[in-house]
Tab-separated table of C-alpha atoms in Angstrom:
chain	number	residue	atom	x	y	z
A	1	TRP	CA	55.066	42.591	13.206
A	2	VAL	CA	56.596	40.847	10.129
A	3	TYR	CA	57.779	37.727	11.925
A	4	TYR	CA	54.477	37.754	13.841
A	5	HIS	CA	52.378	37.525	10.671
A	6	ALA	CA	54.757	35.003	8.852
A	7	GLY	CA	53.940	32.787	11.986
A	8	GLN	CA	57.816	32.919	13.103
A	9	TYR	CA	56.928	33.164	16.623
A	10	PRO	CA	60.277	32.714	18.396
A	11	GLU	CA	61.715	35.687	16.102
A	12	ALA	CA	58.801	38.128	16.960
A	13	GLU	CA	58.788	37.535	20.556
A	14	GLN	CA	62.691	38.347	20.531
A	15	GLN	CA	61.854	41.527	18.760
A	16	TYR	CA	59.228	42.534	21.085
A	17	LEU	CA	60.900	41.953	23.880
A	18	ALA	CA	63.492	44.239	22.707
A	19	LEU	CA	60.760	46.659	22.216
A	20	ILE	CA	59.450	46.286	25.900
A	21	LYS	CA	62.792	46.767	27.218
A	22	LYS	CA	63.760	49.667	25.340
A	23	PHE	CA	60.447	51.844	26.104
A	24	ASP	CA	58.894	50.047	29.167
A	25	ASP	CA	60.157	52.887	31.410
A	26	GLN	CA	59.368	55.807	29.141
A	27	PHE	CA	55.638	57.064	30.486
A	28	ASN	CA	55.806	60.512	29.309
A	29	SER	CA	54.472	59.752	25.764
A	30	ALA	CA	50.635	58.547	25.199
A	31	PRO	CA	51.493	56.736	21.918
A	32	THR	CA	54.887	55.477	23.289
A	33	ARG	CA	52.448	53.670	25.916
A	34	ASP	CA	49.845	52.736	23.549
A	35	VAL	CA	52.596	50.761	21.517
A	36	VAL	CA	53.946	48.867	24.621
A	37	ARG	CA	50.367	48.095	25.554
A	38	GLU	CA	50.095	46.640	21.934
A	39	THR	CA	53.186	44.602	22.401
A	40	ARG	CA	52.211	43.149	25.435
A	41	MET	CA	48.900	41.988	23.908
A	42	LEU	CA	51.324	40.391	20.843
A	43	LEU	CA	53.432	38.698	23.248
A	44	SER	CA	50.324	37.086	25.174
A	45	ASN	CA	48.863	36.111	21.548
A	46	ILE	CA	52.512	34.597	20.632
A	47	CYS	CA	52.564	32.805	24.264
A	48	VAL	CA	48.766	31.437	23.474
A	49	ARG	CA	49.916	30.077	19.924
A	50	GLN	CA	52.526	28.202	21.830
A	51	LYS	CA	50.576	27.046	24.583
A	52	ARG	CA	52.537	28.920	27.419
A	53	LEU	CA	49.141	29.899	28.960
A	54	PRO	CA	50.262	31.442	32.343
A	55	GLU	CA	52.855	33.421	30.429
A	56	ALA	CA	50.049	34.755	28.227
A	57	GLU	CA	47.917	35.759	31.178
A	58	GLU	CA	50.716	37.406	32.550
A	59	TRP	CA	51.056	39.645	29.561
A	60	LEU	CA	47.797	40.446	29.705
A	61	GLU	CA	47.519	41.421	33.523
A	62	GLN	CA	50.346	43.362	33.010
A	63	VAL	CA	48.283	45.572	30.218
A	64	LEU	CA	45.355	45.600	32.854
A	65	ASP	CA	47.581	46.809	35.275
A	66	GLU	CA	48.413	50.097	33.179
A	67	PHE	CA	45.261	50.229	31.396
A	68	PRO	CA	42.453	48.933	33.597
A	69	GLU	CA	39.841	50.057	31.189
A	70	GLY	CA	41.628	47.896	28.276
A	71	VAL	CA	38.705	45.917	26.957
A	72	GLY	CA	40.601	43.817	24.586
A	73	ALA	CA	42.678	42.783	27.445
A	74	TYR	CA	39.660	41.974	29.462
A	75	ASN	CA	38.196	39.746	26.539
A	76	ASP	CA	41.298	38.059	26.410
A	77	LEU	CA	42.212	37.150	29.437
A	78	GLY	CA	38.762	36.306	30.432
A	79	TYR	CA	38.661	33.906	27.312
A	80	LEU	CA	41.833	32.705	28.635
A	81	TRP	CA	40.437	31.427	31.847
A	82	VAL	CA	37.077	30.406	30.236
A	83	ASP	CA	38.931	28.342	27.664
A	84	GLN	CA	40.832	26.610	30.617
A	85	ASP	CA	37.599	26.275	32.742
A	86	LYS	CA	38.758	28.197	35.347
A	87	ARG	CA	37.646	31.443	37.060
A	88	LEU	CA	34.667	31.160	35.342
A	89	GLN	CA	32.456	33.661	37.072
A	90	ARG	CA	35.297	36.684	37.316
A	91	ALA	CA	35.974	35.680	33.799
A	92	ARG	CA	32.076	36.172	32.384
A	93	ARG	CA	32.025	39.440	34.480
A	94	MET	CA	35.477	40.694	32.335
A	95	ILE	CA	33.901	39.486	29.013
A	96	LYS	CA	30.777	41.269	29.854
A	97	VAL	CA	32.462	44.533	30.249
A	98	ALA	CA	33.981	44.005	26.855
A	99	VAL	CA	30.775	43.127	25.211
A	100	ASP	CA	28.901	46.179	26.911
A	101	ALA	CA	31.792	48.462	25.476
A	102	GLU	CA	31.735	46.930	22.080
A	103	PRO	CA	28.480	45.048	21.448
A	104	GLU	CA	29.028	44.256	17.566
A	105	ASN	CA	32.335	42.968	18.431
A	106	ALA	CA	32.091	39.183	17.449
A	107	ALA	CA	34.816	38.112	19.072
A	108	TYR	CA	33.746	39.698	22.421
A	109	ARG	CA	30.377	37.932	21.822
A	110	ASP	CA	32.113	34.423	21.098
A	111	SER	CA	33.734	34.728	24.284
A	112	LEU	CA	30.708	35.433	26.283
A	113	GLY	CA	28.858	32.756	24.720
A	114	TRP	CA	31.928	30.339	25.593
A	115	ALA	CA	31.724	31.516	29.236
A	116	TYR	CA	27.928	30.583	29.306
A	117	TYR	CA	28.686	27.445	28.002
A	118	ARG	CA	31.098	26.763	30.435
A	119	LEU	CA	29.116	27.830	33.000
A	120	GLY	CA	26.412	25.244	31.943
A	121	GLN	CA	23.855	28.251	30.686
A	122	PHE	CA	23.473	26.730	27.177
A	123	GLU	CA	20.339	29.148	25.912
A	124	GLU	CA	22.358	32.174	26.714
A	125	ALA	CA	25.339	30.561	25.306
A	126	ILE	CA	23.548	29.922	21.809
A	127	GLU	CA	21.855	33.255	21.964
A	128	GLU	CA	25.608	34.989	22.317
A	129	LEU	CA	27.207	32.927	19.674
A	130	LEU	CA	24.342	33.269	17.121
A	131	LEU	CA	25.008	36.865	17.594
A	132	ALA	CA	28.827	36.451	17.166
A	133	ALA	CA	28.130	33.947	14.071
A	134	LYS	CA	25.443	36.822	12.730
A	135	THR	CA	28.405	39.438	12.884
A	136	SER	CA	31.503	37.417	12.006
A	137	GLN	CA	30.003	34.427	9.454
A	138	GLN	CA	33.626	33.379	8.505
A	139	ASP	CA	35.163	32.472	11.837
A	140	GLY	CA	35.558	28.424	12.651
A	141	VAL	CA	36.215	28.873	16.003
A	142	ILE	CA	32.402	30.547	16.631
A	143	PHE	CA	30.545	27.759	14.743
A	144	ASP	CA	32.530	25.204	16.531
A	145	HIS	CA	31.340	26.777	20.171
A	146	LEU	CA	27.874	27.205	18.549
A	147	GLY	CA	27.798	23.761	17.851
A	148	ASP	CA	29.174	22.776	21.287
A	149	ALA	CA	26.310	24.725	22.765
A	150	TYR	CA	23.870	23.438	20.779
A	151	PHE	CA	24.981	19.839	21.383
A	152	ALA	CA	24.988	20.289	25.101
A	153	ASN	CA	21.301	21.922	25.063
A	154	GLY	CA	20.375	18.723	23.243
A	155	GLN	CA	20.003	20.222	19.599
A	156	ALA	CA	22.613	17.785	17.999
A	157	GLY	CA	20.962	18.334	14.500
A	158	LYS	CA	21.789	21.995	14.732
A	159	ALA	CA	25.495	21.208	16.319
A	160	ARG	CA	26.333	19.104	13.304
A	161	GLU	CA	25.319	21.739	11.063
A	162	SER	CA	27.302	24.472	13.031
A	163	TRP	CA	30.469	21.737	13.073
A	164	LYS	CA	30.405	21.372	9.575
A	165	LYS	CA	30.336	24.972	8.831
A	166	ALA	CA	33.142	25.051	11.106
A	167	ILE	CA	35.452	22.688	9.440
A	168	LYS	CA	34.689	24.742	5.970
A	169	LEU	CA	35.809	27.741	7.790
A	170	PHE	CA	39.232	26.843	9.253
A	171	THR	CA	42.366	28.217	7.739
A	172	PRO	CA	44.980	25.879	7.292
A	173	ASP	CA	46.835	26.957	10.248
A	174	GLU	CA	43.872	25.634	12.149
A	175	GLU	CA	44.197	22.123	11.064
A	176	GLU	CA	44.587	21.138	14.534
A	177	MET	CA	40.856	22.517	15.522
A	178	ARG	CA	39.467	21.115	11.852
A	179	THR	CA	40.773	17.612	13.246
A	180	SER	CA	39.095	17.970	16.779
A	181	VAL	CA	35.898	19.285	15.078
A	182	LYS	CA	35.742	16.182	12.611
A	183	GLU	CA	36.449	13.873	15.665
A	184	LYS	CA	32.992	15.611	17.350
A	185	LEU	CA	30.938	14.832	14.240
C-alpha cells in the first residue's frame, strides 16, 4: 500500500503478487477473499498506470470470476474497453450495472458518459458527464471527457470551457493528460 501510494509501482506489484500467492487458495474466510479481491483490483490499476492493458483486464476478469456482482470491477473493465474503443456495447451494459448500483458514483457516471461518447451518442454522453461533474467537481478527466462530448456535439464554446477547467484540475502526476488537453484547445 505504501509503495502503491508513493507511485513505486514495480515494488507495489511485487508485494501484491506475494500476497496473492500466499492467500489465493484460502477460501474459508470472507475477509481474506475481500483482501484478495482488492489486491487484484490494485494490480489492475498498477498495470493500467504502466500501460499494460491486457494484464489489467485479466486481473479484473479474475475478480469478476469470483465476485460476479462486483460493480467496481464491472465499471473498471468496462471503462478499459471503452477507452480502447472495443467491446463498446458490452462495456456500456457493464458500466450501466455499476451506475444502477451506485447512481451517485461520479467515476461510474464518467465511465457511462465516455461509453456513450464512444458510441456516438453525444447528448447522452453530455447528460451523464454533467451528472459526474456535478458530483465530483475536482476531477480533470471528467471535464476532459465532457469537453470532448461537447465538441463532438457541435458545442465548441462549452468544450473549450470544460477543457480549460480540466487543465486546472489535473494533478502534477497527470501532466501527460494536461498536455493532451492543451493541444485540443
